[in-house]
XYZ file of C-alpha atoms in Angstrom:
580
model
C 120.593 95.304 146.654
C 118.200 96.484 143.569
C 116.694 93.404 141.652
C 118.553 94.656 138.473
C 120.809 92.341 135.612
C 124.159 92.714 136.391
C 124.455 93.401 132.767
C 121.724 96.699 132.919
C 119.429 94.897 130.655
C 116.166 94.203 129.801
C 115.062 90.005 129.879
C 112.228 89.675 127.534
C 110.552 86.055 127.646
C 109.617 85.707 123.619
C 105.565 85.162 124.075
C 104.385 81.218 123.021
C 101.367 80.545 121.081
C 99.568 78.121 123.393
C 97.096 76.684 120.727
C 100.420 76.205 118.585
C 101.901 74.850 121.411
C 99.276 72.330 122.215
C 98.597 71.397 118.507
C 102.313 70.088 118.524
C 102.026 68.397 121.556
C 99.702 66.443 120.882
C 100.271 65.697 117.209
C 103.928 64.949 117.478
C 103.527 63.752 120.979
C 106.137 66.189 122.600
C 106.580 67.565 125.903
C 105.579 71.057 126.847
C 108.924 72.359 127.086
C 110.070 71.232 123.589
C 107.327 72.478 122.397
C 107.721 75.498 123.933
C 111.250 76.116 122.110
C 110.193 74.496 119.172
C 107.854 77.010 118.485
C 109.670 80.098 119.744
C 111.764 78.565 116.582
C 108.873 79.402 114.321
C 108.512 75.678 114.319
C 104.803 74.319 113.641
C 103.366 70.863 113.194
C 103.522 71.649 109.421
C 107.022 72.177 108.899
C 108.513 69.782 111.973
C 109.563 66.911 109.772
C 111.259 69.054 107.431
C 113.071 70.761 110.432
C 114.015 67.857 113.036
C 115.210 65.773 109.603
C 116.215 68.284 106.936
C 116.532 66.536 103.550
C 118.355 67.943 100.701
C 115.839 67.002 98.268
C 112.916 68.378 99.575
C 114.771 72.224 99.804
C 117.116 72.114 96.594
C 115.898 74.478 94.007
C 116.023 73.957 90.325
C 119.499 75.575 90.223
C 118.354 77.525 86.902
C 115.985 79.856 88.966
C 119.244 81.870 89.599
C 120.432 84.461 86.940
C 122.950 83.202 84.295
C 123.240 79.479 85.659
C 122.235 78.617 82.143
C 124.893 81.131 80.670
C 127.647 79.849 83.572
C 127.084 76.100 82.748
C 126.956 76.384 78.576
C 130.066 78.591 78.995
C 132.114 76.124 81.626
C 130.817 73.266 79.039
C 132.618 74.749 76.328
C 135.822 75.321 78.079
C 136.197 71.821 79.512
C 135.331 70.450 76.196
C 138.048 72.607 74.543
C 140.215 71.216 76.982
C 141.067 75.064 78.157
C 142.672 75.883 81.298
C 140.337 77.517 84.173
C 141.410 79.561 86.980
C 139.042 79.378 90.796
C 139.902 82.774 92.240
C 138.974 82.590 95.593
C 138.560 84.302 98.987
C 140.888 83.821 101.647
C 138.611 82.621 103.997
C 136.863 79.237 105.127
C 133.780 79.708 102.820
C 136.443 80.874 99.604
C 138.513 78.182 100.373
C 135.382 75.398 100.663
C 133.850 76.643 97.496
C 137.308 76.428 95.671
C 137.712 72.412 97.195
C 134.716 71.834 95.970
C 134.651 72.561 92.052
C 138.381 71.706 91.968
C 137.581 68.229 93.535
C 134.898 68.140 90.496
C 137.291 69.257 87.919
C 139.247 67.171 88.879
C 137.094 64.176 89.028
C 136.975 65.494 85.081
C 140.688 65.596 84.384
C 140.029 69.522 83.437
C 143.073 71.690 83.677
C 142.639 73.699 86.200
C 144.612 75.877 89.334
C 143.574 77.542 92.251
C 144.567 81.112 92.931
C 143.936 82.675 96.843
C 144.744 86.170 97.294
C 147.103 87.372 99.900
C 145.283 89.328 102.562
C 147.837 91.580 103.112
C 149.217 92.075 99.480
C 146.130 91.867 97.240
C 143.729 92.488 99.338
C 140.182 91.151 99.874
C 138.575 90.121 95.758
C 140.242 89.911 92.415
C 142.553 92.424 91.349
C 144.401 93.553 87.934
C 147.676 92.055 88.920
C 146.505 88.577 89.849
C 144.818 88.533 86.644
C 147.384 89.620 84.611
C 149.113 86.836 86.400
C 146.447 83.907 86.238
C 145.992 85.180 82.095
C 149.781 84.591 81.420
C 149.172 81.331 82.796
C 147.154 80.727 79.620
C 144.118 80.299 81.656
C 140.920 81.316 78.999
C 138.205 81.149 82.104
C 138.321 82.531 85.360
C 135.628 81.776 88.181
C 135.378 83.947 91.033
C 134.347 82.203 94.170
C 133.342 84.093 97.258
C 133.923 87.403 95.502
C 133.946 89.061 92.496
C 130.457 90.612 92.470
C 132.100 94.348 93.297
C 134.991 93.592 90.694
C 134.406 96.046 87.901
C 138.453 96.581 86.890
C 139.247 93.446 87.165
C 136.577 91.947 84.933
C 136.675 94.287 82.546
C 140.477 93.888 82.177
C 139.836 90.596 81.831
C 137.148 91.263 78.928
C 139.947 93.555 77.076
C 141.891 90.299 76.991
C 139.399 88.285 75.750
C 139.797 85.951 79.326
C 135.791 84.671 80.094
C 135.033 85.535 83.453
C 132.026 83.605 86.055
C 130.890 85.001 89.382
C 129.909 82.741 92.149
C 129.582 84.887 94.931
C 126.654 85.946 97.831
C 127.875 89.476 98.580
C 125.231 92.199 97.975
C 125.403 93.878 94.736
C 124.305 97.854 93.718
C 122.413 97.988 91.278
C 124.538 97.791 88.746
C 126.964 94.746 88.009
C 130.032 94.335 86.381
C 130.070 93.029 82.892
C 131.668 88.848 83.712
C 129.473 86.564 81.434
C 127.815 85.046 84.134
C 127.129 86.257 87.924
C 125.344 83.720 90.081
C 124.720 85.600 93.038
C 121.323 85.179 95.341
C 121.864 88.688 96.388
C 121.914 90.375 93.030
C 119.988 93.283 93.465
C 117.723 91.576 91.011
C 117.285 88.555 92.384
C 114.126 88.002 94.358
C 116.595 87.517 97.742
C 114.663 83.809 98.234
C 118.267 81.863 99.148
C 120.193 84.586 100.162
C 121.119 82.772 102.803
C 123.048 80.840 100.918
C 127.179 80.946 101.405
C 129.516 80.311 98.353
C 130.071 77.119 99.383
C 126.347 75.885 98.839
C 126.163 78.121 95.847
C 128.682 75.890 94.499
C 126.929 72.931 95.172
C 124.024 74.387 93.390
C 126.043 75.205 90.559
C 127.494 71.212 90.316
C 124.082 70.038 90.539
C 123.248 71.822 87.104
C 126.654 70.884 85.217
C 126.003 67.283 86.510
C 123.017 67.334 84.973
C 124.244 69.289 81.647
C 127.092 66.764 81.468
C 124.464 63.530 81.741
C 122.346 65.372 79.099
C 125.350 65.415 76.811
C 126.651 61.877 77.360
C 130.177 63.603 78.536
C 130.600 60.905 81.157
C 130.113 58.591 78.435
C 132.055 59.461 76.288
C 135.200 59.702 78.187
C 134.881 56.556 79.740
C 134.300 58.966 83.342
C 132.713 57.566 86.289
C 130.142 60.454 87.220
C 130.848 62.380 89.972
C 128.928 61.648 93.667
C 127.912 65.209 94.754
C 127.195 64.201 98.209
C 130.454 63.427 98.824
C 131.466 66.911 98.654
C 128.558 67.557 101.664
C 131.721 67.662 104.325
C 133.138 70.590 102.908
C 129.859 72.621 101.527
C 128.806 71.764 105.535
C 131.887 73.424 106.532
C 131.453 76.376 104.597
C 128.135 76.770 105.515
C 129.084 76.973 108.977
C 132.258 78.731 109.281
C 130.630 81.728 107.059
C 127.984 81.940 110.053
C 124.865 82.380 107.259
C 121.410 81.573 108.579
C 120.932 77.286 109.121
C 117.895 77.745 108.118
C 115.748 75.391 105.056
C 118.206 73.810 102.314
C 121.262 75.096 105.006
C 120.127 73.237 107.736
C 120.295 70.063 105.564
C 123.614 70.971 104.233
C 124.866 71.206 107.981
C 122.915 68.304 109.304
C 123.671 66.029 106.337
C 127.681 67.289 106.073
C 128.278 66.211 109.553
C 127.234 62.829 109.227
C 129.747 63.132 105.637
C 132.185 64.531 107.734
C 131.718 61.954 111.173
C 133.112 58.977 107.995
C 136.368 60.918 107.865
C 136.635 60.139 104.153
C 138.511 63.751 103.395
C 142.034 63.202 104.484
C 142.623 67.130 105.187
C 139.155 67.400 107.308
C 140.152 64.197 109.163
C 143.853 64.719 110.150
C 142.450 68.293 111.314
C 139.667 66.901 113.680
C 142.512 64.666 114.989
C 144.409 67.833 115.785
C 141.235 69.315 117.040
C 140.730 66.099 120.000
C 137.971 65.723 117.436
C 137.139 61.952 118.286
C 133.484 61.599 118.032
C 130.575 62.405 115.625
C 131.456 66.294 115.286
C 128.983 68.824 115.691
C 128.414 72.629 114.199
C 129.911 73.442 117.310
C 133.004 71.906 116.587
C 133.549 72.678 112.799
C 132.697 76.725 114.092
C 135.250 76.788 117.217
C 137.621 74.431 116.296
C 137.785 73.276 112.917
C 137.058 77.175 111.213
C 139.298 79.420 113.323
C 142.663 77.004 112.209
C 141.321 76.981 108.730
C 141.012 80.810 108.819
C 144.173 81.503 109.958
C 146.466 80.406 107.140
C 144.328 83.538 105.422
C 144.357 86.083 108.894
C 147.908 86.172 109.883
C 149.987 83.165 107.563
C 149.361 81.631 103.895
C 146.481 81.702 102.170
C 145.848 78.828 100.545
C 146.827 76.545 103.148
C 142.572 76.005 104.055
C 142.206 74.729 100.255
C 145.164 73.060 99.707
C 144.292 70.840 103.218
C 141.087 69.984 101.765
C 142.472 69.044 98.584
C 145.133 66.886 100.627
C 145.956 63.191 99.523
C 149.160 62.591 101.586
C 148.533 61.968 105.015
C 152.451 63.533 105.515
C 151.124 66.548 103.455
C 147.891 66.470 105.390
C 149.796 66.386 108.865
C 152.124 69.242 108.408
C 149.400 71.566 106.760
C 147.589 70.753 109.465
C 150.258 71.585 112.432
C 151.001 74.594 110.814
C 147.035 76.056 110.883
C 147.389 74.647 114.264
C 150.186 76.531 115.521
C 149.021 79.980 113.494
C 145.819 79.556 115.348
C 147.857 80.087 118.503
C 149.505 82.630 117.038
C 146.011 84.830 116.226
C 145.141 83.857 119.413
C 148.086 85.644 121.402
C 147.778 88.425 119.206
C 143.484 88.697 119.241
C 143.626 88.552 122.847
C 146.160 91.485 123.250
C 144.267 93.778 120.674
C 141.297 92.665 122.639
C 142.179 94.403 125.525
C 142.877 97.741 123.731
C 139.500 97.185 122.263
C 137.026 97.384 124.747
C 138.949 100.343 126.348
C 138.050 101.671 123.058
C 134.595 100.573 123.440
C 133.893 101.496 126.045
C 134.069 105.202 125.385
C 132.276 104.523 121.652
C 129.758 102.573 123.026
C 127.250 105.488 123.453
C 127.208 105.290 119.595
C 124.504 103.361 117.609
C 127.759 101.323 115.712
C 130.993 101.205 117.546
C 133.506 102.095 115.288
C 137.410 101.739 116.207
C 140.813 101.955 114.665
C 144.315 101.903 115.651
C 147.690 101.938 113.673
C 148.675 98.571 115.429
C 145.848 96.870 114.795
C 146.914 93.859 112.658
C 144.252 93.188 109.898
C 144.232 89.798 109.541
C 142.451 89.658 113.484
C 139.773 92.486 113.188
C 137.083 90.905 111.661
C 137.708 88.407 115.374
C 137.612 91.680 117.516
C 134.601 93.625 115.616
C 132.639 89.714 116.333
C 133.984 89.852 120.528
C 132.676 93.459 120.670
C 129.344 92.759 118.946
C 128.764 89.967 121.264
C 130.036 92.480 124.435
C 128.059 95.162 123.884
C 124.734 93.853 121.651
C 125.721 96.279 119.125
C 127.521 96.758 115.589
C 131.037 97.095 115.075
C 133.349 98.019 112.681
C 137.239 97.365 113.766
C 139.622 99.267 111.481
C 143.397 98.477 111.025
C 145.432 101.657 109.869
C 148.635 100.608 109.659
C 149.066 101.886 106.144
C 147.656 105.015 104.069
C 145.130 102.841 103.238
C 143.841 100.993 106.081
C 141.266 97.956 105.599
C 138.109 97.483 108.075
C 136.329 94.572 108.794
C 132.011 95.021 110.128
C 130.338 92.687 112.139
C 126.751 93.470 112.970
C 123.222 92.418 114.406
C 119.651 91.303 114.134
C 118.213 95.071 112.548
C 120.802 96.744 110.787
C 122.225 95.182 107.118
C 125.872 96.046 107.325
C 126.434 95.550 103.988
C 124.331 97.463 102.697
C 125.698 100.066 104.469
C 129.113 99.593 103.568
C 127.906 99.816 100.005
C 126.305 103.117 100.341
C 129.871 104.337 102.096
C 131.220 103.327 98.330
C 128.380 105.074 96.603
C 129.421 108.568 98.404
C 133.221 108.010 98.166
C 133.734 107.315 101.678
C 135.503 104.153 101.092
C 137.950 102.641 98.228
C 136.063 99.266 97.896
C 134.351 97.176 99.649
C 131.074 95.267 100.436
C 129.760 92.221 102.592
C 126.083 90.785 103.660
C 123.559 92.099 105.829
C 125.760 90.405 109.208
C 129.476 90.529 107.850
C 131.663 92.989 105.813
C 134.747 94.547 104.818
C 136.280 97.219 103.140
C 139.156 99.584 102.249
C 139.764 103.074 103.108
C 142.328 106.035 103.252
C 142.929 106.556 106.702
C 142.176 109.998 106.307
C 138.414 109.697 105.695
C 138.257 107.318 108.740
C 136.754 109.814 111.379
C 134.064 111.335 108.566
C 133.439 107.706 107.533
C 132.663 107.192 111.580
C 130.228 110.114 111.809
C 128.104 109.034 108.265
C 127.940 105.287 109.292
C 126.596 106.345 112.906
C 123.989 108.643 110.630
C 123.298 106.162 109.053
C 122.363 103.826 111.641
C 120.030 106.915 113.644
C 117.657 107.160 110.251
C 116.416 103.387 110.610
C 113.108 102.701 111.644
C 113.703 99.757 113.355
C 116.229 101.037 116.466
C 118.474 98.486 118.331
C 117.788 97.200 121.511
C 119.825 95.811 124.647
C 116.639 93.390 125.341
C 118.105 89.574 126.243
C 114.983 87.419 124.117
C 114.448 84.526 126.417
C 112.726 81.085 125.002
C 111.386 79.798 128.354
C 111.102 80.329 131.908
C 112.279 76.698 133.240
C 112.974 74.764 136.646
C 116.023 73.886 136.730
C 115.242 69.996 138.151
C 113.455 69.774 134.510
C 117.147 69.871 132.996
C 117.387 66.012 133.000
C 118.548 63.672 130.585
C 115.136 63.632 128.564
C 115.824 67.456 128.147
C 119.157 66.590 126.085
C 118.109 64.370 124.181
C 115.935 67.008 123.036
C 118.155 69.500 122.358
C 119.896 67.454 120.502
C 116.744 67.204 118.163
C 117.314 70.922 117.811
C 121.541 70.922 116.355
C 122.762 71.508 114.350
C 122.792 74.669 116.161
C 124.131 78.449 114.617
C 123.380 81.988 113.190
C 119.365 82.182 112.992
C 118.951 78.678 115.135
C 120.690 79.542 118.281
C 120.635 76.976 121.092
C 117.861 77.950 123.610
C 118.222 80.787 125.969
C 116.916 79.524 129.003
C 115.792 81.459 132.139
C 116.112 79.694 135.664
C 115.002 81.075 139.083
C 116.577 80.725 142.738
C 119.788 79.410 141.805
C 122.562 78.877 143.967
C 126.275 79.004 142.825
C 128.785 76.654 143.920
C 132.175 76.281 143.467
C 133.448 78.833 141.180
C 136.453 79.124 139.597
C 138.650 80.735 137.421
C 139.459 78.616 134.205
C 142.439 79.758 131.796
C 142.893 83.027 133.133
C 139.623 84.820 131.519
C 136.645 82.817 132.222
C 134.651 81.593 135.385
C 133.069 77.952 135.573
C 130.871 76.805 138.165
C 127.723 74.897 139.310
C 124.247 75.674 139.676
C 123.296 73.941 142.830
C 119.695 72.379 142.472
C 117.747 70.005 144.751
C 119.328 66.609 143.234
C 122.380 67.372 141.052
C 124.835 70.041 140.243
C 124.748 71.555 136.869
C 128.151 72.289 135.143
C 128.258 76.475 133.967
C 130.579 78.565 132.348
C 130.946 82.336 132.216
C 133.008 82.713 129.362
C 135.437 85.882 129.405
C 133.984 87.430 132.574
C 136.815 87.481 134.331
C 137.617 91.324 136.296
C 134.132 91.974 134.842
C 130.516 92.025 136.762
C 129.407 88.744 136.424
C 132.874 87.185 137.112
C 133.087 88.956 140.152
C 129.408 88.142 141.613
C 130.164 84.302 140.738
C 133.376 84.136 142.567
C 131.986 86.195 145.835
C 128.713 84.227 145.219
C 128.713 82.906 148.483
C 125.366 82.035 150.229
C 123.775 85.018 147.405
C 120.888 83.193 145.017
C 120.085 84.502 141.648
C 117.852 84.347 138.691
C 120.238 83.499 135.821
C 119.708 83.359 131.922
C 121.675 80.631 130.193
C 122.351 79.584 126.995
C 121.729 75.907 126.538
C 124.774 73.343 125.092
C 125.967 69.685 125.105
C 129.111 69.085 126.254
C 131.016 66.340 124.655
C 134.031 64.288 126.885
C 135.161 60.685 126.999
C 132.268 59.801 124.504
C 129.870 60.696 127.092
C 127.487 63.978 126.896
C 127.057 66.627 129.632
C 124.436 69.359 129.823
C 126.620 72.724 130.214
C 125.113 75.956 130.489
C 126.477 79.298 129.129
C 125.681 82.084 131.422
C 124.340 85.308 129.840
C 123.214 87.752 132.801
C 122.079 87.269 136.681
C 119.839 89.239 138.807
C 121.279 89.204 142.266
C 118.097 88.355 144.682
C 119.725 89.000 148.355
């Protein structure tokens, strides 16, 4: 048998600095292989404190660096001093609904009048819209602040400006050049903004924004005044954390401490919603990214996919553990719901796929496609085939898609110059996520300019599987998770290590809930728990069930496993070579 990856691809080993290496082995007084991964990280003795113990304070920005903070605060300022009522329009999803907890749990803290208005996937539509504001203005509401959204919303801004309603943009969505006419956007992705935190979600971009009305409000003696005790921003570090997370932007600088600081927020269970969630979840320990990403998001998210969408905010703003319980069982059971129906448009996907996947960006659409699960399907087929994907639902004349790309190619970007040449209705996103509208008409020339698209970049996709280290499997001890846990909180830009291990022998494989294949890597003192997740009927599944006496070279992904308060080291398998 040829000495080929069952998956047809390339394994690259990312080259290590030695000197680097050394430097921070001896001045930190690390191992080899931490080291090693450390510095495939781009970590260096300079900036190791700062990542291994990521402190707010030493990445926060002075929050007027952004564009019209100064406008956005003296403009909130007057409103709650005026005693007016404010609006947070937000997105349906985890980060919309975080950023909206967030400044209503301030307002709050205030005694400002203020609602909360989520759009309807299905009815409205992803980002403001005329009729919601029409609504949300005959609620006598004088200041509106999008959240999430709003940096693509000309109409509805400038209806808003005919009716003399003020109008703020918090949002991280790329903008064109030009932007609509709301007296302040706050945006890191403005297209003249220098792009320094666009990593940011809304979430932390909220946080940001508290920090400098905090400070406005102490300035002014507000607190003072009305006898007010002021406001603990930290507290709110739970639910920027799970934003942060759930909107899978880069953990990278000021992130990374939001994540690493919002778990320990979260691991004190002080928000009722959060906690009674976790509960649900079989949450019982110290959570990690992990968790909040795979178990805590996807319930959150699918009060906005498939049911209600404000049930992710109104959990968060929860103070009845009742209320908190049966918002909670019902994200839990329309979680199983998406499920049942993900997995079934799954399926029809990759057959899809499969014929598509000759193309640069795998574009598919079907008329049965619900739209609240393709965003979930264009993610599965990224991760299947290493490429981008756009999933379209046309079940309507106007059918809504949902992008998910990769490392290489901004997605957003391109979905904004579909909109520039009429290809789409509306629609925009960040250089890994997007989503848009569409007459189903223009689907198949839409298809053919985004592929164009895609051939004209310089820098062309590849199928190569980037490898930290080339490791022994007996040197996957206990020591070695103790370091990894050094490395969590783990997610988009700081991915847990992708290991490479030689010789292995597979033992007792299995087939685990009907899709995915867990085993053991046999080594010379221990067995080592695996799982091959939906590989099932495909070509690794079937080499690790007829494994037999066969020995491999295997590439894992590294994780902790966490059971019965104890911690397991589980690999992930990503591709074999088959050696006999």
């Amino acid at each position: 048998m040829r000495n080929l990856s069952v998956l047809d691809r390339r394994w690259v080993v990312r080259p290590v600095n030695q000197q680097s290496m050394e430097s921070l082995c001896q001045k930190k007084n690390l191992n080899h292989t931490f080291s090693k991964i450390l510095i495939t990280k781009g970590i260096t003795e300079s900036n190791y404190e700062n990542y291994i113990d990521p402190k707010i304070k030493n990445f926060l920005p002075n929050p007027f660096i952004f564009k019209d903070m100064e406008e956005a605060i003296k403009k909130i300022y007057l409103h709650i001093i005026h005693n007016n009522k404010i609006t947070l329009y937000g997105d349906y999803d985890v980060d919309g609904a975080s950023a909206c907890a967030i400044l209503s749990k301030y307002l709050k803290n205030l005694d400002v009048d203020h609602d909360i208005y989520i759009p309807d996937r299905v009815k409205d539509g992803y980002g403001p819209n005329i009729k919601a504001f029409e609504k949300i203005i005959n609620n006598q509401s004088k200041l509106i602040i999008m959240l999430d959204c709003g940096t693509q919303s000309f109409d509805s801004i400038d209806y808003a400006n005919k009716k003399q309603v003020d109008t703020i943009v918090i949002d991280h969505h790329k903008s064109i050049e030009i932007i609509p006419k709301a007296h302040a956007i706050i945006n890191p992705n403005r297209f003249d903004e220098d792009g320094s935190y666009g990593y940011l979600c809304a979430a932390g971009l909220v946080f940001i924004f508290l920090v400098a009305l905090n400070r406005h409000l102490i300035n002014e003696k507000y607190f003072t005044k009305n006898n007010l005790i002021t406001p603990d921003l930290l507290d709110f570090l739970d639910i920027v954390m799970l934003g942060t997370v759930c909107d899978v932007v880069p953990l990278i600088e000021l992130n990374r401490a939001f994540v690493k600081q919002g778990l320990k927020i979260m691991s004190k269970r002080k928000n009722l919603g959060l906690k009674t969630l976790a509960d649900m979840s079989e949450i019982s320990y110290t959570p990690t990214s992990k968790d909040v990403g795979f178990k805590i998001g996807p319930k959150i998210n699918a009060g906005g996919r498939i049911g209600q969408s404000d049930l992710g905010v109104n959990l968060l703003l929860s103070s009845e553990p009742e209320n908190a319980y049966l918002i909670s069982k019902q994200l839990h059971d329309l979680n199983l719901k998406r499920r049942d129906l993900e997995n079934k448009v799954l399926i029809e996907a990759i057959e899809k796929a499969d014929i598509e996947k000759k193309n640069n960006i795998i574009v598919l659409h079907s008329n049965d496609w619900h739209e609240g699960i393709i965003g979930i399907i264009a993610s599965r087929i990224v991760d299947l085939y290493n490429k981008p994907c756009i999933v379209i639902s046309a079940q309507k004349d106007t059918a809504k898609g949902s992008a998910r790309s990769v490392h290489g190619f901004d997605i957003g970007l391109a979905i904004i110059k579909a909109k520039q040449k009429n290809l789409i209705i509306r629609g925009g996103g960040h250089a890994m996520a997007g989503g848009f509208s569409i007459e189903a008409k223009n689907i198949d020339v839409f298809k053919s300019e985004i592929n164009h698209l895609l051939n004209k970049i310089d820098n062309k996709l590849n199928n190569d599987l980037l490898i930290d280290l080339a490791l022994s499997p007996q040197a996957l001890d206990d020591n070695f998770i103790k370091y990894i846990e050094m490395l969590e909180p783990f997610g988009s830009s700081n991915k847990e290590p992708v290991l490479m291990l030689n010789n292995i022998e597979v033992s007792k494989a299995k087939i685990v809930k009907n899709s995915h294949v867990k085993c053991f890597f046999k080594t010379v003192n221990r067995f080592i728990d695996v799982m091959s997740f939906n590989s099932v009927g495909k070509p690794i599944g079937e080499y690790l069930l007829n494994a037999k006496k066969s020995r491999f070279d295997a590439v894992c992904k590294v994780s902790i496993n966490y059971w019965n308060n104890r911690q397991n080291l589980q690999l992930i398998l990503l591709d074999l070579k088959v050696l006999n």
